[in-house]
mmCIF file of C-alpha atoms and ligand atoms in Angstrom:
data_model
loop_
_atom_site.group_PDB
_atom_site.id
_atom_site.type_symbol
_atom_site.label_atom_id
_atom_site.label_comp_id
_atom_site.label_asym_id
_atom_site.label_seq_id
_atom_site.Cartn_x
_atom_site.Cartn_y
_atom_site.Cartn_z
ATOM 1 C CA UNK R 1 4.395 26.713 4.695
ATOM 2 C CA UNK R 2 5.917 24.674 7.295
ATOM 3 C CA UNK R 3 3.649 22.008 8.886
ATOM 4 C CA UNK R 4 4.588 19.829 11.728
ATOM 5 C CA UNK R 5 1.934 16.720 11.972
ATOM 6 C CA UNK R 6 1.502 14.593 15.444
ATOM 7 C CA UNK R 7 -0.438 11.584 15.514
ATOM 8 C CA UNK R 8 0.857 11.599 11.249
ATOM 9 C CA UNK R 9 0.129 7.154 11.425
ATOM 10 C CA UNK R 10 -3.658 7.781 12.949
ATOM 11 C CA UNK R 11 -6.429 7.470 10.616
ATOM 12 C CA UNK R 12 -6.641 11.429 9.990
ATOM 13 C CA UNK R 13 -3.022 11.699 10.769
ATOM 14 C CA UNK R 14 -2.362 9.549 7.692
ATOM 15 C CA UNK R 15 -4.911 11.504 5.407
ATOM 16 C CA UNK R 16 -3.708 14.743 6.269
ATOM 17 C CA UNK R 17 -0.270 13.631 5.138
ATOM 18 C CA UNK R 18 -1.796 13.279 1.709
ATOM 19 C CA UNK R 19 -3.684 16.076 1.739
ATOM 20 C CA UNK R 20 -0.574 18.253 2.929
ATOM 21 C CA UNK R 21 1.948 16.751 0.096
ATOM 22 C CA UNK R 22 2.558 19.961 -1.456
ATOM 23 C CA UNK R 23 3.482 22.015 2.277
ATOM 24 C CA UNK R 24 7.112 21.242 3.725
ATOM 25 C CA UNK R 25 5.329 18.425 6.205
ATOM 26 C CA UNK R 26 7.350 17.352 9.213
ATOM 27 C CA UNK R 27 5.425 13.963 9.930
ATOM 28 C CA UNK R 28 5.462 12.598 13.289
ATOM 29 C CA UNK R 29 4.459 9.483 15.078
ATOM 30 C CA UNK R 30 4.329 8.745 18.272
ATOM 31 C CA UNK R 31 7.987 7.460 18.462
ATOM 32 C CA UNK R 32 8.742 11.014 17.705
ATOM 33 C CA UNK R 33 6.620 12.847 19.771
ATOM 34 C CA UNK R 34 5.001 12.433 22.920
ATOM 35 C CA UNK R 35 2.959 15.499 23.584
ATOM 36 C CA UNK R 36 2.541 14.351 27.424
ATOM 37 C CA UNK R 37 6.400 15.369 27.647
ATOM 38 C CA UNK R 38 6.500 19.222 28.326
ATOM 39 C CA UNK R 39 10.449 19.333 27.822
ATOM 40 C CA UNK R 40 10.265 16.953 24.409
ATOM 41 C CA UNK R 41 7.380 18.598 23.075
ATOM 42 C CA UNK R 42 9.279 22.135 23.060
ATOM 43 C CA UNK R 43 12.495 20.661 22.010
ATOM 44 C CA UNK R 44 10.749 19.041 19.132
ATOM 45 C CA UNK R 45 9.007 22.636 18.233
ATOM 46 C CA UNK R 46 12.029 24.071 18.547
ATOM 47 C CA UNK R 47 13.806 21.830 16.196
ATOM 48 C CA UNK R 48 11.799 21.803 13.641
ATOM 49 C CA UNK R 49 10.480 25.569 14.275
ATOM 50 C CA UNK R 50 7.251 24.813 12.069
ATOM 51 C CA UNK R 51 4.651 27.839 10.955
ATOM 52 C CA UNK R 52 1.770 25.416 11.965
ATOM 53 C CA UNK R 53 1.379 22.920 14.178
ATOM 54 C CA UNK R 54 -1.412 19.894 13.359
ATOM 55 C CA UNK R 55 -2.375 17.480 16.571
ATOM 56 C CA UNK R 56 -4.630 14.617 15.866
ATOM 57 C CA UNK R 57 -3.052 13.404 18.883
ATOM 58 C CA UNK R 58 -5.536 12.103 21.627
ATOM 59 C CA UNK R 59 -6.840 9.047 23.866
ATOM 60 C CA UNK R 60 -10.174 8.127 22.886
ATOM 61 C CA UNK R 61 -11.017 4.739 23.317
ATOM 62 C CA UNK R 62 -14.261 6.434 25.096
ATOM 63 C CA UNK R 63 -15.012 3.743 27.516
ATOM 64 C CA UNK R 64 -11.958 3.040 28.478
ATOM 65 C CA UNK R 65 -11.493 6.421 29.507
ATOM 66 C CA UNK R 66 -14.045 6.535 32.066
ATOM 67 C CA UNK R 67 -11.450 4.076 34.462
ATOM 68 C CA UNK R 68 -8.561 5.157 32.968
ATOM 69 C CA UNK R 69 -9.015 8.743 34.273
ATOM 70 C CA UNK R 70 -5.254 9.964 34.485
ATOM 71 C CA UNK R 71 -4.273 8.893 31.114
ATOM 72 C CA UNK R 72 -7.322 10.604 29.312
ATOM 73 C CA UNK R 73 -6.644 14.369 31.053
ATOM 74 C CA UNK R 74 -2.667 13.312 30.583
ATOM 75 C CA UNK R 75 -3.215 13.235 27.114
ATOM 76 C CA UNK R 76 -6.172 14.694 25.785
ATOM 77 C CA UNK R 77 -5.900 17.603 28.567
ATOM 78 C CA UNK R 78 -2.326 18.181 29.773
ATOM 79 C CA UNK R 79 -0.681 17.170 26.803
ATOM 80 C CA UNK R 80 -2.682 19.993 24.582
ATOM 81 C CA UNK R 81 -1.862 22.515 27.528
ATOM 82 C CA UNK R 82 2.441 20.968 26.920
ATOM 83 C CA UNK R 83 1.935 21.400 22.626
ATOM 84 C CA UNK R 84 -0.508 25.095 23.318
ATOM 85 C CA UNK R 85 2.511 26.647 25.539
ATOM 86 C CA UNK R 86 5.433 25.180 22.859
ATOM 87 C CA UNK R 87 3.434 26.349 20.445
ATOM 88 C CA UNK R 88 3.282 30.148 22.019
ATOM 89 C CA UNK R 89 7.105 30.046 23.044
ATOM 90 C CA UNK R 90 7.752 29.126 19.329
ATOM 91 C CA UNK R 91 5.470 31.687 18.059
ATOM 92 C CA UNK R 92 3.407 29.203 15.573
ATOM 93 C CA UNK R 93 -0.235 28.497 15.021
ATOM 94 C CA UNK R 94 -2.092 25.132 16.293
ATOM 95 C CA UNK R 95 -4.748 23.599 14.220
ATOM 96 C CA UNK R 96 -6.393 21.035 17.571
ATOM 97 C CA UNK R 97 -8.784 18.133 16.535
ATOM 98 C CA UNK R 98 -11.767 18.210 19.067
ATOM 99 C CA UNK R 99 -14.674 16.220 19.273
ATOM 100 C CA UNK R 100 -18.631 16.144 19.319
ATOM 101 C CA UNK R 101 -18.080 14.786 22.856
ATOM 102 C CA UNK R 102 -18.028 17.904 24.224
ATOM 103 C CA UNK R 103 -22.391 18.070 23.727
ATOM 104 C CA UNK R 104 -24.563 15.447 24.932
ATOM 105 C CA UNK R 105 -26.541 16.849 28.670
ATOM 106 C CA UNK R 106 -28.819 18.732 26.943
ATOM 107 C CA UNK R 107 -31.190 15.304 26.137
ATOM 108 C CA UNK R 108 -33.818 16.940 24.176
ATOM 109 C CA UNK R 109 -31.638 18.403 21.776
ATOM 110 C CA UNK R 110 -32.619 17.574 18.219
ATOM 111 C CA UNK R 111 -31.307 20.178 16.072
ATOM 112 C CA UNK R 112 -27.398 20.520 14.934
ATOM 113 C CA UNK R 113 -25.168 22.224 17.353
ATOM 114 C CA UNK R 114 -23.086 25.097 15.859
ATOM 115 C CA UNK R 115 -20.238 26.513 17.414
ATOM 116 C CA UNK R 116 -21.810 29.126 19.798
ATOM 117 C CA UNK R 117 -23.735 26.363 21.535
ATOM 118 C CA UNK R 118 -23.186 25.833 25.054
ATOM 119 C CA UNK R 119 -20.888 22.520 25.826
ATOM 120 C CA UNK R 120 -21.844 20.063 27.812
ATOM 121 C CA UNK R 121 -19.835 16.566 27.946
ATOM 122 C CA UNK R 122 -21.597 13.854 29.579
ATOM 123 C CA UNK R 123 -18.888 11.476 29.517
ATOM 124 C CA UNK R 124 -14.931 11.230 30.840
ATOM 125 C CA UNK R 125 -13.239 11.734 27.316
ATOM 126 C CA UNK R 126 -15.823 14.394 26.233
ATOM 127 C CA UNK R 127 -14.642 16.413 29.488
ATOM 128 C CA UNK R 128 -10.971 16.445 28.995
ATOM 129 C CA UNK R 129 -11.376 17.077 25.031
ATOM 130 C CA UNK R 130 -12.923 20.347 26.405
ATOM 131 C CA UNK R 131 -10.252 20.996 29.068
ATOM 132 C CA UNK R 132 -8.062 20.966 26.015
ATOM 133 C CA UNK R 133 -10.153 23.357 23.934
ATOM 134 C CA UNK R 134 -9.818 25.688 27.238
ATOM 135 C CA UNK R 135 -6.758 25.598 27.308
ATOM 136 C CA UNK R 136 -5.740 26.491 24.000
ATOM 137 C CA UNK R 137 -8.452 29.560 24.180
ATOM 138 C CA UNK R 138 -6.532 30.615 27.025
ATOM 139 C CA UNK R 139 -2.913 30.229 25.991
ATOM 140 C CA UNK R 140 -2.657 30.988 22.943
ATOM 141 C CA UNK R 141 -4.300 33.546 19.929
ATOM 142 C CA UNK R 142 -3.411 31.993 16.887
ATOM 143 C CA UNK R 143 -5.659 28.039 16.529
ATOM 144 C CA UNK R 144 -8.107 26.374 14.845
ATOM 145 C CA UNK R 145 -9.896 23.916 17.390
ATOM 146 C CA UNK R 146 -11.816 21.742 15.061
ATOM 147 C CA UNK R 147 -14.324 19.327 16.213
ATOM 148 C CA UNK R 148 -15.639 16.179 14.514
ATOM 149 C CA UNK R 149 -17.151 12.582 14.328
ATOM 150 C CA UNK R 150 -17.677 9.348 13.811
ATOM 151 C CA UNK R 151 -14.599 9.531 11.959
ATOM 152 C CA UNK R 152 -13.414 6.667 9.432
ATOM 153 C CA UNK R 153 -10.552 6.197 7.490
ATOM 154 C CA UNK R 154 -8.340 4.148 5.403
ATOM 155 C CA UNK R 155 -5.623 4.004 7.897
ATOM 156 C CA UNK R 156 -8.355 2.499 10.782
ATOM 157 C CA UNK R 157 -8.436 4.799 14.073
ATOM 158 C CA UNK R 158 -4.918 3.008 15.316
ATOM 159 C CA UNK R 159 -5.864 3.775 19.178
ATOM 160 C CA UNK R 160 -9.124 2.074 18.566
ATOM 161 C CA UNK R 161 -7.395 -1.230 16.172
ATOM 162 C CA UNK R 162 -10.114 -0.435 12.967
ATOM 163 C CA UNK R 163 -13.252 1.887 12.570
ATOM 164 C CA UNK R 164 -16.946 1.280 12.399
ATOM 165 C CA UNK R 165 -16.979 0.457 8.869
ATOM 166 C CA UNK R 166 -14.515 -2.369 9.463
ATOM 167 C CA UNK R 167 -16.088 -3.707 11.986
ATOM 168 C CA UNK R 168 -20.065 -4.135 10.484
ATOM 169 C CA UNK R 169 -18.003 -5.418 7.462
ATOM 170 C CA UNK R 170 -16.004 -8.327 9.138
ATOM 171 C CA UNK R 171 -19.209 -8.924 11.486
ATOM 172 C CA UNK R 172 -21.267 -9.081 8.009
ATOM 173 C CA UNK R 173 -18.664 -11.767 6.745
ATOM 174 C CA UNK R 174 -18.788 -13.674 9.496
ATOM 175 C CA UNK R 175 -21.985 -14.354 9.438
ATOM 176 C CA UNK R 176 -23.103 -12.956 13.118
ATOM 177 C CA UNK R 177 -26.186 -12.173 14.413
ATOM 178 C CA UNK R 178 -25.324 -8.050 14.768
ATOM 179 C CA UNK R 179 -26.806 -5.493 16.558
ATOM 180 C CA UNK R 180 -26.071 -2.244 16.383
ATOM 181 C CA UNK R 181 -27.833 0.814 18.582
ATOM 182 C CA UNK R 182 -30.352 2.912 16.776
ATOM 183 C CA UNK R 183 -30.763 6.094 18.900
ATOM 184 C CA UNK R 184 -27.609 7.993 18.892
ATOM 185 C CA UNK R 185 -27.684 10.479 16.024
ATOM 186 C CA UNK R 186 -24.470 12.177 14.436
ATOM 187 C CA UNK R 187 -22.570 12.559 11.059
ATOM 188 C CA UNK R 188 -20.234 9.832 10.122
ATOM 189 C CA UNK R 189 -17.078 11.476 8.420
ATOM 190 C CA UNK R 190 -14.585 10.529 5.849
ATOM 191 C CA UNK R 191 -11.299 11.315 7.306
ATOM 192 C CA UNK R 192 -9.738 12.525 3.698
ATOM 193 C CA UNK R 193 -12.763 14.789 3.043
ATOM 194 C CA UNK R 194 -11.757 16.034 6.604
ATOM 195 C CA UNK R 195 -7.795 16.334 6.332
ATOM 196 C CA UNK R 196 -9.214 18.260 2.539
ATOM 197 C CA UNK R 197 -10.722 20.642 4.907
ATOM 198 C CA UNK R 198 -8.293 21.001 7.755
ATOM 199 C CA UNK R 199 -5.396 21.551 4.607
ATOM 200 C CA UNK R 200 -7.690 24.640 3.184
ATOM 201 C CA UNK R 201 -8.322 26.076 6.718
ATOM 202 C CA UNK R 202 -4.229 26.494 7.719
ATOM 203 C CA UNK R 203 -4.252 28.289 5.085
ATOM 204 C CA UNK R 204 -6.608 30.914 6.058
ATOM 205 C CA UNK R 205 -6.184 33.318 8.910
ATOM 206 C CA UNK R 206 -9.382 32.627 10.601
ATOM 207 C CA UNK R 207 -8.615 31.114 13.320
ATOM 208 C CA UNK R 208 -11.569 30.354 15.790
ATOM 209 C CA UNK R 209 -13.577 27.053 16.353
ATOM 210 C CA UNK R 210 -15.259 25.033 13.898
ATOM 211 C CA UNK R 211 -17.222 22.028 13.280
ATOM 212 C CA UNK R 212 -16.210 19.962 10.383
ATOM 213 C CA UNK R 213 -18.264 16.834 9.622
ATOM 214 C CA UNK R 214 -20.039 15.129 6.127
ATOM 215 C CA UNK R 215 -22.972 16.285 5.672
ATOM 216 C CA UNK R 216 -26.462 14.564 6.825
ATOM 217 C CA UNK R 217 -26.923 12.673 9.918
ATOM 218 C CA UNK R 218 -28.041 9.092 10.568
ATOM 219 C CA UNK R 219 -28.117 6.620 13.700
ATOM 220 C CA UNK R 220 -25.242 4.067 13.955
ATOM 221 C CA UNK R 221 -27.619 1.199 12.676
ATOM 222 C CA UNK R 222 -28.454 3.196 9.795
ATOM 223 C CA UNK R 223 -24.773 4.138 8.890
ATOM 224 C CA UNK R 224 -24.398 0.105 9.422
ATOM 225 C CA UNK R 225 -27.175 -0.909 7.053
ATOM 226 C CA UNK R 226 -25.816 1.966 4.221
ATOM 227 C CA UNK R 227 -22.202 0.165 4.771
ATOM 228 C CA UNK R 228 -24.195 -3.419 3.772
ATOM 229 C CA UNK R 229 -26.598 -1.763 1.277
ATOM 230 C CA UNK R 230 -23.171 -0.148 -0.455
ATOM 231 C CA UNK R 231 -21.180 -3.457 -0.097
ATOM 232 C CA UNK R 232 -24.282 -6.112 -1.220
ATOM 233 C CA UNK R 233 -24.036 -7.704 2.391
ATOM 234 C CA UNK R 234 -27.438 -8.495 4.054
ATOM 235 C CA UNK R 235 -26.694 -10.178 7.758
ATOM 236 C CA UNK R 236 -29.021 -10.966 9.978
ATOM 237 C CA UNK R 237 -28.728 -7.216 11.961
ATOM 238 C CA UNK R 238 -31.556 -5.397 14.398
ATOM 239 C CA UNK R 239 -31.204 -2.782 16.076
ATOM 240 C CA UNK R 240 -30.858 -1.629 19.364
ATOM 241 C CA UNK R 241 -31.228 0.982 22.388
ATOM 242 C CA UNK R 242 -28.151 2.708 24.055
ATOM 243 C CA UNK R 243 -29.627 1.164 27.381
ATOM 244 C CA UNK R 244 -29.705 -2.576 26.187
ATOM 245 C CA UNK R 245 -26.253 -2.230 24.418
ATOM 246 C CA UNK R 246 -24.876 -1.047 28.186
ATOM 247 C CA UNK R 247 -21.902 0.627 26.792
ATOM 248 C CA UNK R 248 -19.568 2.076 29.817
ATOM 249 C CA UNK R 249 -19.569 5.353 28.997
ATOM 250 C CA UNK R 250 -22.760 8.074 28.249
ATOM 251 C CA UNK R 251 -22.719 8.908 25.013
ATOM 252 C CA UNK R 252 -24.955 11.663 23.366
ATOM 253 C CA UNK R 253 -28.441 10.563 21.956
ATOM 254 C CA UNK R 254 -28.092 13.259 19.175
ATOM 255 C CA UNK R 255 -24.955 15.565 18.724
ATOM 256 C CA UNK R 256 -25.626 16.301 14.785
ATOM 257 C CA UNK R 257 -22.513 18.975 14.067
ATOM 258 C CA UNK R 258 -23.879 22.282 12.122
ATOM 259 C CA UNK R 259 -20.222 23.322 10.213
ATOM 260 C CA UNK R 260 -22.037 26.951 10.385
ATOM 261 C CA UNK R 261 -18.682 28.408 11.060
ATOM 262 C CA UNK R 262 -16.910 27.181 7.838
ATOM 263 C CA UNK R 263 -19.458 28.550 5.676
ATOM 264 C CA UNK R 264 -19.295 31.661 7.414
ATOM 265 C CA UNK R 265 -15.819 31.814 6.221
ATOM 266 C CA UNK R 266 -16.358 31.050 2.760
ATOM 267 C CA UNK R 267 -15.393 27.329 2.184
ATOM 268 C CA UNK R 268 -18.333 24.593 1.070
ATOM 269 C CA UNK R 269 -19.844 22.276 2.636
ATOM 270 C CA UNK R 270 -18.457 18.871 2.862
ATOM 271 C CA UNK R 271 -20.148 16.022 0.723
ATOM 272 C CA UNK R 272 -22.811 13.834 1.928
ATOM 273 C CA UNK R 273 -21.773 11.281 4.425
ATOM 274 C CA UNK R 274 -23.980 8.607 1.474
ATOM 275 C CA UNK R 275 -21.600 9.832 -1.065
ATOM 276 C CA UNK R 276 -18.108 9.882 1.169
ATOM 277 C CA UNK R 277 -18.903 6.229 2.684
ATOM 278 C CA UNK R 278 -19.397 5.095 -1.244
ATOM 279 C CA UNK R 279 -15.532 6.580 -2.035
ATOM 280 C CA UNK R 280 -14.517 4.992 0.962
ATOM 281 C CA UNK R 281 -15.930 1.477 0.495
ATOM 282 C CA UNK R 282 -14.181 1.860 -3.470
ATOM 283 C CA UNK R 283 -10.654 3.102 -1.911
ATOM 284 C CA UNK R 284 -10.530 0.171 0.331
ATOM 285 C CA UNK R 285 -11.128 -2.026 -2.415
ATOM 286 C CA UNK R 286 -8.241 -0.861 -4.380
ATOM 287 C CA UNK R 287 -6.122 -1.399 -1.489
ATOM 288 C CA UNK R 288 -7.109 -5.023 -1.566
ATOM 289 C CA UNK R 289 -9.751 -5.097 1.703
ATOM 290 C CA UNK R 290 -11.990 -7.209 0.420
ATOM 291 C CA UNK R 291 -14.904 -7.739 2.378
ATOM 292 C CA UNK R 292 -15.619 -11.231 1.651
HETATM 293 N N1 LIG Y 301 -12.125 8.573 15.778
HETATM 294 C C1 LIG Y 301 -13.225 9.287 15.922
HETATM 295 O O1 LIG Y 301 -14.345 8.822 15.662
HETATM 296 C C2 LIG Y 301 -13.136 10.730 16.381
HETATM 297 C C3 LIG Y 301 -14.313 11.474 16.546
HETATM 298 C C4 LIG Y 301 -14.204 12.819 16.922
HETATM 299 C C5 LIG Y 301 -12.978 13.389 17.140
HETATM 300 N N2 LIG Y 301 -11.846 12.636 17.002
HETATM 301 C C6 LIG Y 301 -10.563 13.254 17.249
HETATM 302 O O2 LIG Y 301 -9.836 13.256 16.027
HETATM 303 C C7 LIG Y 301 -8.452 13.078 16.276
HETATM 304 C C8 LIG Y 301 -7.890 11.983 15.378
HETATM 305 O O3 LIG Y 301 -8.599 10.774 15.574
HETATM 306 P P1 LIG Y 301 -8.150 9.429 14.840
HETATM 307 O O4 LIG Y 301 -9.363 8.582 14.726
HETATM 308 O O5 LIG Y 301 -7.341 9.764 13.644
HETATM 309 O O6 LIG Y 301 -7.204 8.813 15.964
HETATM 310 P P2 LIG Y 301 -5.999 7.747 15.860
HETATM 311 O O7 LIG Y 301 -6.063 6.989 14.584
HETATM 312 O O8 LIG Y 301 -6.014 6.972 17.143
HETATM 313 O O9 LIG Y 301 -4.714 8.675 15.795
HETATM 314 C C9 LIG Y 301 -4.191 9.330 16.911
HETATM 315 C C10 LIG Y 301 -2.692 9.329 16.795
HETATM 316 O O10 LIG Y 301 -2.131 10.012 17.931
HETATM 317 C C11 LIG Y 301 -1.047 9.247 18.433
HETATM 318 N N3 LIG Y 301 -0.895 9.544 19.860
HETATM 319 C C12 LIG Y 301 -1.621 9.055 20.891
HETATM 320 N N4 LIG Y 301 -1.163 9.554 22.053
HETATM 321 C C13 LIG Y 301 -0.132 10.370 21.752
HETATM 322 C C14 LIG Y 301 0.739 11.185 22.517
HETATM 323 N N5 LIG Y 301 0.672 11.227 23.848
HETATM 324 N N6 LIG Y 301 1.699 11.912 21.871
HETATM 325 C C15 LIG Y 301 1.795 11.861 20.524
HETATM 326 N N7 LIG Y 301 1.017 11.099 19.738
HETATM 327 C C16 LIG Y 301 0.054 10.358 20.350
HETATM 328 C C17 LIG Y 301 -1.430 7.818 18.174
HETATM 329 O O11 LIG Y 301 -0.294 6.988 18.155
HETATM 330 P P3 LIG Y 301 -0.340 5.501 18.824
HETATM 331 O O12 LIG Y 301 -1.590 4.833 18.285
HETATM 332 O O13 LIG Y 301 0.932 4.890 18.352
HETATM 333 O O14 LIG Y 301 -0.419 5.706 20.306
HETATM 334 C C18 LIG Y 301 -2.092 7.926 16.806
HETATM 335 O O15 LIG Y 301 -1.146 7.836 15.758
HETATM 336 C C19 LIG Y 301 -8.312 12.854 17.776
HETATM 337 O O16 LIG Y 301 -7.961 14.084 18.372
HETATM 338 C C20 LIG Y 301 -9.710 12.480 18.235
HETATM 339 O O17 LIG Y 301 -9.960 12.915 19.559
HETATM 340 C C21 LIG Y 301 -11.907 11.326 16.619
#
């Protein structure tokens, strides 16, 4: 099978490379592709005339997003509409990464979402991620939109300059006073148990929306204090509420991911997010991270 990879240097991009080392892979960066470019983007299809297409692509540096309007529907909204229509006129399949984002208004929700759940984003980024959704529902037959979260990654989320794990580790080591908000529930997820999952699904026909995440859920002080726990750190950390940490942009106070349409396909479960985190924190090591 064919596969052509955008966004192949992002932290999922640059999983999914490994996970896809057996497929004929067409890796490509940014440099090569800029999926805002209507023209490019179906020259590039054409060239290459892939059997699936994978976009990690996206703007996401969430707050950010709320001022910088245009660029987060130019990329995240108009450029999936650009790679959905190439994608048609080349007659391949598009495997979209989505996001959790797209919940949130619905502020008693304490249960996971599955994939027949009404959307509703409560923040700039979560709104154009679900533009994009729509329009691949409506151009084209043939995708996999799968959403996710609180991804982390060897690689480090290259729009955002690290990941979460990076940064409660170099905080740690510097000795900071850290606080990190303690009422936002999801599923923190290992990008290489993700790309796993994304490189068995292209090769299914069941194409559809899905939610792929580790399994469990935790706040974002707990995931901090299992990074420490895992790494023999103990800073001086509290938490904190999503009010006092004034972040720009809404985020949801619980938007838990229930992967209820995998299993209804027949593939597992992912791992724990305990257990992923613990491979992660080893792999780093061997690549010389140290945290101290
Ligand atoms: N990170 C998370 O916690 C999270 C959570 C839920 C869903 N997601 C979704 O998962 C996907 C992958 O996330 P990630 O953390 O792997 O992101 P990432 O590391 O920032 O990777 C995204 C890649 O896309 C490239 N890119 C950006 N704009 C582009 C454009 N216009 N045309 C072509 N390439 C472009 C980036 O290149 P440059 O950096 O060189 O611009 C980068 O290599 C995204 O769709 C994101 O919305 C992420």
């Amino acid at each position: 099978m064919k596969v052509l990879l955008i966004g192949a240097n992002g932290q999922l991009g640059s999983d999914l490379v490994k996970k896809l080392a057996n497929e004929q892979l067409v890796s490509l960066s940014h440099q090569d592709i800029d999926i805002c470019e209507p023209v490019g983007t179906r020259v590039t299809l054409r060239r290459y005339a892939p059997d699936v297409v994978i976009n990690t692509a996206a703007y996401h540096k969430v707050d950010e997003c709320e001022t910088n309007v245009e660029k987060t529907f130019a990329v995240n909204t108009c450029g999936v509409r650009n790679l959905a229509l190439a994608c048609k006129e080349q007659g391949c399949a598009l495997l979209h990464m989505s996001t959790d984002y797209v919940f949130g208004g619905d502020t008693e929700r304490r249960t996971p979402y599955t994939e027949i759940d009404p959307t509703h984003p409560i923040n700039v980024y979560g709104v154009a991620k679900l533009a994009g959704e729509c329009f691949i529902r409506y151009i084209m037959d043939r995708y996999w939109i799968v959403r996710s979260q609180w991804l982390y990654g060897v690689a480090g989320a290259s729009g955002k300059g690290g990941n979460f794990v990076e940064l409660m580790l170099r905080l740690a080591c510097e000795g900071r006073d850290i606080k990190v908000v303690d009422d936002q529930v999801g599923s923190p997820t290992y990008t290489l148990d993700l790309a796993d999952k994304i490189a068995q699904l292209i090769k299914t026909d069941h194409y559809g929306l899905y939610h792929i995440t580790n399994v469990g859920e935790c706040t974002w002080y707990e995931f901090a204090c299992k990074i420490w726990e895992l790494s023999g750190l103990n800073p001086n950390a509290k938490p904190t509420t999503t009010e006092s940490f004034g972040a720009v942009a809404s985020r949801p106070a619980y938007s838990v991911l229930d992967n209820a349409a995998l299993r209804g396909i027949g593939l597992d479960d992912m791992r724990s997010w305990e257990e992923a985190l613990t491979d992660y924190l080893e792999a780093r090591e061997s690549l010389g991270k140290a945290h101290r």
